[in-house]
GROMACS .gro file of C-alpha atoms in nm:
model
  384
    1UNK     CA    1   4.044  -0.671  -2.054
    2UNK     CA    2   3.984  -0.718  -2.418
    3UNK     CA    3   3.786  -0.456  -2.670
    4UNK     CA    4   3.494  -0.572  -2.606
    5UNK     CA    5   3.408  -0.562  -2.277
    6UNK     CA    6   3.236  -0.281  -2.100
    7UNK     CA    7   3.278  -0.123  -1.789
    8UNK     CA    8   2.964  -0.342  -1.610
    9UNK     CA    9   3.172  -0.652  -1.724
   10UNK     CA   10   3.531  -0.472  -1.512
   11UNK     CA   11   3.229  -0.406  -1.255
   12UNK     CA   12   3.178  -0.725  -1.216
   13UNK     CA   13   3.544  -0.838  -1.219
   14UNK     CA   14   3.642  -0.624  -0.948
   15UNK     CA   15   3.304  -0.727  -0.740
   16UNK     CA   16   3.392  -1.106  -0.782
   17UNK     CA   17   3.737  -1.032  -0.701
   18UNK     CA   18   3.646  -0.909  -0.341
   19UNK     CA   19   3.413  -1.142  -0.307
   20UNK     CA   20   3.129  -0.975  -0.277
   21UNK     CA   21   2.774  -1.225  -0.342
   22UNK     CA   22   2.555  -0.919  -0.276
   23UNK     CA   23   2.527  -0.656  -0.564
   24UNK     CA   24   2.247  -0.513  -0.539
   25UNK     CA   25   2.363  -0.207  -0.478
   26UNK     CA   26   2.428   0.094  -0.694
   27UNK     CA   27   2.785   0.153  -0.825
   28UNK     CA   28   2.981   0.367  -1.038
   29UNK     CA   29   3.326   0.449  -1.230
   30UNK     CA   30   3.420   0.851  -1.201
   31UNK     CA   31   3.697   0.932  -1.507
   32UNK     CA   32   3.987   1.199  -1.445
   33UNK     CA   33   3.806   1.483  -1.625
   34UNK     CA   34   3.474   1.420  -1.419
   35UNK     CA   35   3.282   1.170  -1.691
   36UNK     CA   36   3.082   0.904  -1.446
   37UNK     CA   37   2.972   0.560  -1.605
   38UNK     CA   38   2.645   0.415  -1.429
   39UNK     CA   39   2.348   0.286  -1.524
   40UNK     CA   40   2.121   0.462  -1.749
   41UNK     CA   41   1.868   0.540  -1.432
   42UNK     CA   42   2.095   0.645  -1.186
   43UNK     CA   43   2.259   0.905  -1.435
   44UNK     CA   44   1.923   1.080  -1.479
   45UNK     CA   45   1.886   1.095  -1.107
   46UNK     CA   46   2.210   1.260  -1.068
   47UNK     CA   47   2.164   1.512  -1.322
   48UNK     CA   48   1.860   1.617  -1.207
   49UNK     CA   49   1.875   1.565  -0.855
   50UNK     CA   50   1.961   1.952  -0.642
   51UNK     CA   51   2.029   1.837  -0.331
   52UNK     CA   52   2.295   1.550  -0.455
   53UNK     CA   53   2.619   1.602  -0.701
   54UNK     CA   54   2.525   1.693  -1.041
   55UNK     CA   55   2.734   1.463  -1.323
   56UNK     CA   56   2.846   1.551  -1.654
   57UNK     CA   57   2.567   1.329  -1.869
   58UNK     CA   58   2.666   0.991  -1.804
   59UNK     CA   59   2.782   0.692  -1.991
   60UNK     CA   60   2.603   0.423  -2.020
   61UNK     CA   61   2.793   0.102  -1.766
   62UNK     CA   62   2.608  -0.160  -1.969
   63UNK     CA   63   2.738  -0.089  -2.313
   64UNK     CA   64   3.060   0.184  -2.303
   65UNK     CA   65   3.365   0.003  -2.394
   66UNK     CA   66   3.654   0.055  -2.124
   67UNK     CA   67   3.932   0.041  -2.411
   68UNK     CA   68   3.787   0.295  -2.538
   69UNK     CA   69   3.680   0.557  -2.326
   70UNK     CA   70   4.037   0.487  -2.145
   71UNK     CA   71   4.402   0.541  -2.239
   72UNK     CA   72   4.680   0.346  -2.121
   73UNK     CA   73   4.839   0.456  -1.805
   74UNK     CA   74   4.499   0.641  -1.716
   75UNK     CA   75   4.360   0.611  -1.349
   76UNK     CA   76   4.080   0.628  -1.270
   77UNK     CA   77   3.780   0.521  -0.975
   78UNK     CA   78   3.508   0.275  -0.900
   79UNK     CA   79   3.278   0.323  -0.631
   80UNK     CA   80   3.071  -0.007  -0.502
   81UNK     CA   81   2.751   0.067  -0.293
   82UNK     CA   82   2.660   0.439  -0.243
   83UNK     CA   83   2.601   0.410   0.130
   84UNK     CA   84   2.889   0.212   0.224
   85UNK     CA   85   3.094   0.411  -0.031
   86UNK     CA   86   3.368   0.081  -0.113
   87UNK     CA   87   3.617   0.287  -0.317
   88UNK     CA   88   3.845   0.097  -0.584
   89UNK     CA   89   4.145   0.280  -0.765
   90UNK     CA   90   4.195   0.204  -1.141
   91UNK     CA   91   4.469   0.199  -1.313
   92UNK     CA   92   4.541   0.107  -1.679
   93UNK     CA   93   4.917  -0.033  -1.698
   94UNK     CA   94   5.141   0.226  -1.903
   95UNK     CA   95   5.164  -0.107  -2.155
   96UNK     CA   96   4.893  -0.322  -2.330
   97UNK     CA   97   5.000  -0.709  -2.213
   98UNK     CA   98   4.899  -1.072  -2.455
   99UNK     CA   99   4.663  -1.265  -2.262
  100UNK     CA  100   4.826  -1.571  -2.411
  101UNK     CA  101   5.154  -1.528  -2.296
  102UNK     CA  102   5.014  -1.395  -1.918
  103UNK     CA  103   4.743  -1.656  -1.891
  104UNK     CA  104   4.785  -1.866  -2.132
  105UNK     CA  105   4.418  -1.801  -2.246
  106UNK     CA  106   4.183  -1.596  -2.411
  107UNK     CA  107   3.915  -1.529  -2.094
  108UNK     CA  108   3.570  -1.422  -2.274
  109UNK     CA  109   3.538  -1.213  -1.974
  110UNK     CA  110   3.775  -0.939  -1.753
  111UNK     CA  111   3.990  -1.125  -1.530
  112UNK     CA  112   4.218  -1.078  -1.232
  113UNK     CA  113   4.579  -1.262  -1.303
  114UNK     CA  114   4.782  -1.093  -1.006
  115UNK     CA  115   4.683  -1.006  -0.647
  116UNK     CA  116   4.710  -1.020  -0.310
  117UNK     CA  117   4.521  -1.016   0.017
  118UNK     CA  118   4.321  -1.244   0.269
  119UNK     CA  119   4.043  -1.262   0.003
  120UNK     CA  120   4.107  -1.402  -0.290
  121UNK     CA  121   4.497  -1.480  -0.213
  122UNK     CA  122   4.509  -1.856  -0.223
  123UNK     CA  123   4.893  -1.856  -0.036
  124UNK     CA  124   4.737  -1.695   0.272
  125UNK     CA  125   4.933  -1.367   0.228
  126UNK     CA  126   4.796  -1.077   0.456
  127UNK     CA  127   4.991  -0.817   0.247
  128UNK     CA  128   5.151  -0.805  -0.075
  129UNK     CA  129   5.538  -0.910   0.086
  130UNK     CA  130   5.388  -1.087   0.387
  131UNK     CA  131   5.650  -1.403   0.429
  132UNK     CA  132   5.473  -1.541   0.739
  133UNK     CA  133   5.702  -1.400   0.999
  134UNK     CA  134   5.683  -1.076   0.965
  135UNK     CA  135   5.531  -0.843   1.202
  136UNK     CA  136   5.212  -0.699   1.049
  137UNK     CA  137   5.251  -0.355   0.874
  138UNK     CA  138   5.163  -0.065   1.074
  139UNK     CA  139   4.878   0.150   0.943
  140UNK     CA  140   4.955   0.438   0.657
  141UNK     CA  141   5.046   0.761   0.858
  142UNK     CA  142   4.809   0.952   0.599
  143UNK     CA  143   4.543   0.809   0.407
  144UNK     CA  144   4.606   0.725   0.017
  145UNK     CA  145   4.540   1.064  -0.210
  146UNK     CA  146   4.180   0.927  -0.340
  147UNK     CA  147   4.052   0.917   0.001
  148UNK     CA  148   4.146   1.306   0.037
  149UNK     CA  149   3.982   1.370  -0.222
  150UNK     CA  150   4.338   1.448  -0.398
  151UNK     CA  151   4.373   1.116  -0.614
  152UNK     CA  152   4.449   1.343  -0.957
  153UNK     CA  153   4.781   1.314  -1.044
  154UNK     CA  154   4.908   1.675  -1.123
  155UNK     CA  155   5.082   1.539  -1.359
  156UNK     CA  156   4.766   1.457  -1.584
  157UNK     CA  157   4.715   1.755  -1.750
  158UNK     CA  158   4.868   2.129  -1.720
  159UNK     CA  159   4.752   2.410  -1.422
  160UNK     CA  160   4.543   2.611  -1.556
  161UNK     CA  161   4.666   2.967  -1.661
  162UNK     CA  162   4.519   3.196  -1.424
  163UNK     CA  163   4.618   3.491  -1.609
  164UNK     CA  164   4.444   3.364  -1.914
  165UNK     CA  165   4.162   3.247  -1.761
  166UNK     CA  166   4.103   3.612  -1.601
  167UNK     CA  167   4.206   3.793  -1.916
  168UNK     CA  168   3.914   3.558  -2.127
  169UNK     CA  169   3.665   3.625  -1.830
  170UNK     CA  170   3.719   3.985  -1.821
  171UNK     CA  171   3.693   4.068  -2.205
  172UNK     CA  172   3.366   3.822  -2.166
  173UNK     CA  173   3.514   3.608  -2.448
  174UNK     CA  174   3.356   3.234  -2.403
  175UNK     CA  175   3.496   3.066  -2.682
  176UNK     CA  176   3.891   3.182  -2.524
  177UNK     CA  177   3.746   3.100  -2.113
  178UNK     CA  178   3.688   2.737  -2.263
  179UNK     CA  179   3.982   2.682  -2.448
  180UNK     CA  180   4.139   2.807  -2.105
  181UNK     CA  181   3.961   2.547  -1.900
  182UNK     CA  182   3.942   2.262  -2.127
  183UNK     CA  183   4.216   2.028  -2.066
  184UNK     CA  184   4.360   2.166  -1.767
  185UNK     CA  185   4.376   2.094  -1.460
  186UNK     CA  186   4.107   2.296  -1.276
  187UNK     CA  187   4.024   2.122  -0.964
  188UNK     CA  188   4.244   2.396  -0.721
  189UNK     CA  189   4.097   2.688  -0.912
  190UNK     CA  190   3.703   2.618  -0.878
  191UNK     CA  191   3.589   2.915  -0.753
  192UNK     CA  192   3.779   3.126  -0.987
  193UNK     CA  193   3.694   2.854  -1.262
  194UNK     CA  194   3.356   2.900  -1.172
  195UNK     CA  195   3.282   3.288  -1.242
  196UNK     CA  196   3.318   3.218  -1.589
  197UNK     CA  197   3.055   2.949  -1.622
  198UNK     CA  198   2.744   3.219  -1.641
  199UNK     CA  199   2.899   3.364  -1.976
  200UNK     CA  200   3.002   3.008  -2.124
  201UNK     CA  201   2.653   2.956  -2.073
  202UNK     CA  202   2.524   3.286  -2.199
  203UNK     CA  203   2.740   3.261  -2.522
  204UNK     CA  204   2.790   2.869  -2.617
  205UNK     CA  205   2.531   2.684  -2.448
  206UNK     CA  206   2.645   2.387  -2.599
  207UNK     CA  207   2.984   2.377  -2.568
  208UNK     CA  208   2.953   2.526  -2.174
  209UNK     CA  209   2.698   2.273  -2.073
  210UNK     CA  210   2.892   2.004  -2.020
  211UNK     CA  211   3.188   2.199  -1.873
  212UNK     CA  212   2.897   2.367  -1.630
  213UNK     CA  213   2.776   2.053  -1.546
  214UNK     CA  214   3.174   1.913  -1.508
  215UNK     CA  215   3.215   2.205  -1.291
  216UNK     CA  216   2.939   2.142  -1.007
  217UNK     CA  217   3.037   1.834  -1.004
  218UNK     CA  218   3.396   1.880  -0.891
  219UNK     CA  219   3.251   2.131  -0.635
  220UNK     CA  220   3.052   1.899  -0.477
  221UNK     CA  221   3.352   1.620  -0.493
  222UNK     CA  222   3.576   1.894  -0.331
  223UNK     CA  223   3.352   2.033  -0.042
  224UNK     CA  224   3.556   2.325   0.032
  225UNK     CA  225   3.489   2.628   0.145
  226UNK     CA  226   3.188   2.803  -0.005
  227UNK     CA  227   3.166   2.515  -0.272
  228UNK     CA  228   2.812   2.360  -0.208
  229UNK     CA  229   2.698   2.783  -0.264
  230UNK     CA  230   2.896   2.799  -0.595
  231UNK     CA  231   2.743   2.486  -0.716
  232UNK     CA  232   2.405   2.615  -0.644
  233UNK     CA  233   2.406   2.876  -0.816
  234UNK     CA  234   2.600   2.736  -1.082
  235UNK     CA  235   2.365   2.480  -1.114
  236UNK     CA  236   2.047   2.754  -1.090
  237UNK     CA  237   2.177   2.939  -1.365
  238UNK     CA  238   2.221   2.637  -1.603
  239UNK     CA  239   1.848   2.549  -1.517
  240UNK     CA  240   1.752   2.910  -1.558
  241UNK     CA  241   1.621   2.992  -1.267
  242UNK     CA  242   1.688   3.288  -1.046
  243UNK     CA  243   1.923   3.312  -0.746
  244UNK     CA  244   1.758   3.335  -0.411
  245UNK     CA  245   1.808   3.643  -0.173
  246UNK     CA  246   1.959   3.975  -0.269
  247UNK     CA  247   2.196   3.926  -0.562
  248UNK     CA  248   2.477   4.187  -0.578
  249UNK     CA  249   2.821   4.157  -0.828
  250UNK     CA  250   3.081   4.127  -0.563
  251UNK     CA  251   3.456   4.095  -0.658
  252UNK     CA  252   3.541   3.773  -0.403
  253UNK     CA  253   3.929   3.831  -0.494
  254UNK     CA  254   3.893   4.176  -0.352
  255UNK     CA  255   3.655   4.077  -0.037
  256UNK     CA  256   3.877   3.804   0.041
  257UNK     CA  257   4.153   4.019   0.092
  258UNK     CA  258   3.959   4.226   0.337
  259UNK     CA  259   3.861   3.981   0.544
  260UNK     CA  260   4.202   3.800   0.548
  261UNK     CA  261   4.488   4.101   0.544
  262UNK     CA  262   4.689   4.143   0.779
  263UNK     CA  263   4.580   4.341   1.152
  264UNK     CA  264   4.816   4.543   1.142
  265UNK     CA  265   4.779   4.729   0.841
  266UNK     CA  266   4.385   4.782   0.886
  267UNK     CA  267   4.078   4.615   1.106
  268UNK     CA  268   3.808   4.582   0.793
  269UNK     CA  269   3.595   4.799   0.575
  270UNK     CA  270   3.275   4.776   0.439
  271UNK     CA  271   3.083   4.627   0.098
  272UNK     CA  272   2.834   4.833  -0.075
  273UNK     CA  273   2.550   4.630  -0.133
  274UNK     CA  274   2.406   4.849  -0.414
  275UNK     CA  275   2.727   4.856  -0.628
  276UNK     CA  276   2.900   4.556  -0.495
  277UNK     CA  277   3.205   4.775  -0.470
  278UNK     CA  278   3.481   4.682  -0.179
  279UNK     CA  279   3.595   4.917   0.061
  280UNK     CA  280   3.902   4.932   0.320
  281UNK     CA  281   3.825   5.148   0.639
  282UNK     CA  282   4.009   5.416   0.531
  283UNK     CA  283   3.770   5.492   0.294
  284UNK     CA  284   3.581   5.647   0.553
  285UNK     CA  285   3.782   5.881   0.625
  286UNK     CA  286   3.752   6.209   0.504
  287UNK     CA  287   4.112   6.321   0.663
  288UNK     CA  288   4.283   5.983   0.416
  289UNK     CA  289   4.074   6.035   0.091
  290UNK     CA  290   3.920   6.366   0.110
  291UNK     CA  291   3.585   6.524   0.198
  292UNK     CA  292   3.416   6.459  -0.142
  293UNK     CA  293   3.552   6.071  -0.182
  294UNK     CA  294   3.481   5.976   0.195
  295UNK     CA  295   3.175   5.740   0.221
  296UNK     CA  296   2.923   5.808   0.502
  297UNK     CA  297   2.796   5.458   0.588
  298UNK     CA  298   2.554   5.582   0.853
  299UNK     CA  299   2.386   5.728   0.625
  300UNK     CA  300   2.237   5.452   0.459
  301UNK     CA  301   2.309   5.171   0.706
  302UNK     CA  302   2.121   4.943   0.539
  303UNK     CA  303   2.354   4.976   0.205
  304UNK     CA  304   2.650   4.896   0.416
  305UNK     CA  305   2.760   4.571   0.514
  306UNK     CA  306   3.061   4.574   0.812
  307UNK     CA  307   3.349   4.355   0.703
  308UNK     CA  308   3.564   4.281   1.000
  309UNK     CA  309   3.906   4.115   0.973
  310UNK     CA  310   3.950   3.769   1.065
  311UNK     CA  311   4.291   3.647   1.157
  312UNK     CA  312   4.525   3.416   1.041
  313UNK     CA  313   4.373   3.102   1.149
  314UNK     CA  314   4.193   3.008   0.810
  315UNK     CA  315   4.537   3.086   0.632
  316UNK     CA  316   4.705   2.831   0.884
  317UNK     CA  317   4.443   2.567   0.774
  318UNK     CA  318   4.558   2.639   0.448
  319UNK     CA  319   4.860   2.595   0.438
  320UNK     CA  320   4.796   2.183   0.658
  321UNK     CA  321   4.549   2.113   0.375
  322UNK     CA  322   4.848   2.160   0.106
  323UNK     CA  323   5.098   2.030   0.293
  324UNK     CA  324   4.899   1.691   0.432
  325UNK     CA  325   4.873   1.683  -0.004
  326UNK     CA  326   5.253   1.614  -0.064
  327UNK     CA  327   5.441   1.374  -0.081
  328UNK     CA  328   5.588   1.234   0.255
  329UNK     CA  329   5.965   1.386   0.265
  330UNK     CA  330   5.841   1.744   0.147
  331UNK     CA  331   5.526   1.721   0.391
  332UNK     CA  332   5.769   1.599   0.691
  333UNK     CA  333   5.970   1.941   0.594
  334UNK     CA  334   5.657   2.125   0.541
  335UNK     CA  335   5.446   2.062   0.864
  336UNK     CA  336   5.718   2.128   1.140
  337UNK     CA  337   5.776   2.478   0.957
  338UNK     CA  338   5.408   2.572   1.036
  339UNK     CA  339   5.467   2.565   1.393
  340UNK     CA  340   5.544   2.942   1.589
  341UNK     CA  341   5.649   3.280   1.452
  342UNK     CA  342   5.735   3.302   1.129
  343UNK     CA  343   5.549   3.049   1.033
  344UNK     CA  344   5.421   3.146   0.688
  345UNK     CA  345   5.734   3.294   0.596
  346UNK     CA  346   5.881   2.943   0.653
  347UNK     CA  347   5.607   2.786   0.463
  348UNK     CA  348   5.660   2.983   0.134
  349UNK     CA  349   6.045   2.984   0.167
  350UNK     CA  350   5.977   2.573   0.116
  351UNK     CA  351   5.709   2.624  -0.123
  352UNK     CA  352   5.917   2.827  -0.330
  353UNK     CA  353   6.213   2.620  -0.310
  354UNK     CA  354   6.018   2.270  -0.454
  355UNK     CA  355   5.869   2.482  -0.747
  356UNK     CA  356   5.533   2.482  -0.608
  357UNK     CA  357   5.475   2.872  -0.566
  358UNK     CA  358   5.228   2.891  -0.818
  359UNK     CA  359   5.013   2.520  -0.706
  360UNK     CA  360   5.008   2.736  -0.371
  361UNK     CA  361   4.854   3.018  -0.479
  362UNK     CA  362   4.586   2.844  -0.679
  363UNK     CA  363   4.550   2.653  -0.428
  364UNK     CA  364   4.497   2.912  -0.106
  365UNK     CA  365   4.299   3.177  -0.356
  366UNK     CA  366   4.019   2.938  -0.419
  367UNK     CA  367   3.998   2.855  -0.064
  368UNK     CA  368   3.994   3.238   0.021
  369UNK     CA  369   3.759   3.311  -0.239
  370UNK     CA  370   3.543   3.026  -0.114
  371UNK     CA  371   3.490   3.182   0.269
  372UNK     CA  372   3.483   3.551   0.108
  373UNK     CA  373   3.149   3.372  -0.058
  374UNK     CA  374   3.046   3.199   0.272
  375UNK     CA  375   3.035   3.551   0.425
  376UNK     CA  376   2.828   3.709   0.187
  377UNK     CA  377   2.592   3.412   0.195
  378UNK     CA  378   2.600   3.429   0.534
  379UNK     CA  379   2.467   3.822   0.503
  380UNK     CA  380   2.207   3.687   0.327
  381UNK     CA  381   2.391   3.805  -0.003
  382UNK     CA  382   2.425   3.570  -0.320
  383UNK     CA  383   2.730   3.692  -0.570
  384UNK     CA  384   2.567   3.808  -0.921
   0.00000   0.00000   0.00000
């Protein structure tokens, strides 16, 4: 690819590579910090749209230069036909190459020099080493990262700092929650990303807009639990309009916890729905905390909502979804250490051991916060 040529002329590289004679379909490129390129049309549609994912504002396919908007060794994705979904992964080589010396030509247009495959290898190979003898390749025993929605290389960009990132949300400073954000690595962290949107927006419209909008849209990529709420209401508050149903400031980090701690040390508690406030069962109890601390939920039942403990089987899930992400040798060591008692002791032990403590507990406290916010929703309760 040369300077000049935009990402509707790689578009149509990649299309006539594949062979596909049919293009009337919609397509787009999605960048690694959430930037799509389409046409001018469909961008609009996305940004307004509420029931579909909401974009950062879009470039423009027909005229954004891909050397440009691209660095070398970048990766990125393009996506042919919305229905069918044809998913491509880019990559820009770590190393700019002379098209005289590869092709012996200047090509006016993008053009393929290297591949393989039944269409358009012209040696007949079926896979990139295929000598005609060989048995044919078994299928992948997992699907390629991009396809699990996990195509980001961590390596990218830095984790964000979780204790920064609370510290900035809790002394409500915007200008130090997007200095936090920007540039890292938020995709495991949405939910806890996401509390901090409402005061970006509230503070530095302009600067938060785009990192709002950046936001929803990696919650609607991710689908995880309690995501398609968060983006709601994300996307509600950038349009200015009120949340629907009883709105109440709930501390998910704290809910969570209730709903997921362990049996044995209590069976729930309750969430006041005037306050927001959390409470463990034994806050009931006048002989634990006292007769004047002791809340009396019966007599305001309505105020009360019953939070009921519910098992480990959510924090098993978690623990498959992070390991199905790794590489093979760590997730072959990772997924037979799930199995029986002891099970999450195992699972950290390893965690710990490859360095990836703190990936993990990004990782499982979004999804935790996530069903904390299903349950509320599912009270008929949004989180103020």
């Amino acid at each position: 690819m040369g300077p000049s040529h935009t990402f509707m002329d790689l578009a149509n590289a990649i299309n006539g590579a594949f062979a596909r004679w049919d293009r009337s379909h919609l397509s787009m490129f999605t960048l690694s910090d959430g930037r799509v390129v389409t046409d001018e049309e469909t961008g609009v549609e996305m940004v307004a749209s509420v029931g579909g994912p909401v974009m950062v504002p879009s470039l423009d396919i027909d005229v954004t230069k891909v050397v440009r908007t691209v660095e070398l060794g970048a990766e990125f994705q393009y996506t042919f036909d919305f229905g069918d979904a044809w998913i491509h992964r880019c990559m820009v080589g770590e190393a700019k190459v002379d098209p005289l010396e590869v092709l012996g030509v200047r090509p006016e247009v993008p053009l393929p020099y290297w591949g393989w495959g039944s269409i358009p290898d012209q040696y007949g190979r079926r896979w990139a080493t295929d000598d005609g003898e060989s048995r044919t390749p078994g299928r992948p025993s997992q699907p390629h990262p991009m396809l699990r929605r996990a195509w980001r290389s961590q390596a990218q960009a830095p984790s964000i700092d979780l204790t920064e990132l609370r510290a900035a949300i809790g002394a409500g400073d915007a200008a130090r929650f997007l200095a936090a954000v920007t540039g890292h690595d938020i995709d495991d962290a949405l939910q806890q990303v996401g509390v901090g949107v409402p005061m970006a927006l509230e503070q530095r419209r302009q600067e938060g807009e785009p990192v709002a909008l950046s936001i929803i849209n990696r919650l609607t990529w991710r689908g995880g639990p309690g995501d398609r709420l968060l983006a709601e209401d994300l996307l509600a508050i950038l349009r200015g309009e009120l949340l629907t149903g009883q709105v109440v400031p709930i501390d998910l980090e704290m809910l969570s916890t209730l709903l997921e701690g362990d049996l044995d040390q209590s069976t729930g508690g309750y969430v006041d729905l005037r306050t927001g406030e959390v409470y463990d069962d034994s806050a009931t109890d006048p002989m634990i905390v006292g007769e004047a601390a002791a809340i009396d939920v019966e007599e305001e039942p309505d105020r009360w909502l019953r939070v009921n403990r519910t098992g480990s089987r959510d924090a098993w899930q978690d623990m498959a979804a992070f390991a199905e992400r790794q590489h093979d040798a760590l997730r072959e060591r990772l997924e037979p250490a799930m199995e029986g008692k002891g099970a999450f002791s195992r699972f950290r032990d390893l965690v710990h051991g490859e360095n990836l403590t703190e990936h993990w507990c990004i990782f499982s406290t979004d999804r935790q916060i996530g069903r904390a916010r299903e349950f509320i929703a599912d009270n008929g309760v949004r989180v103020g």
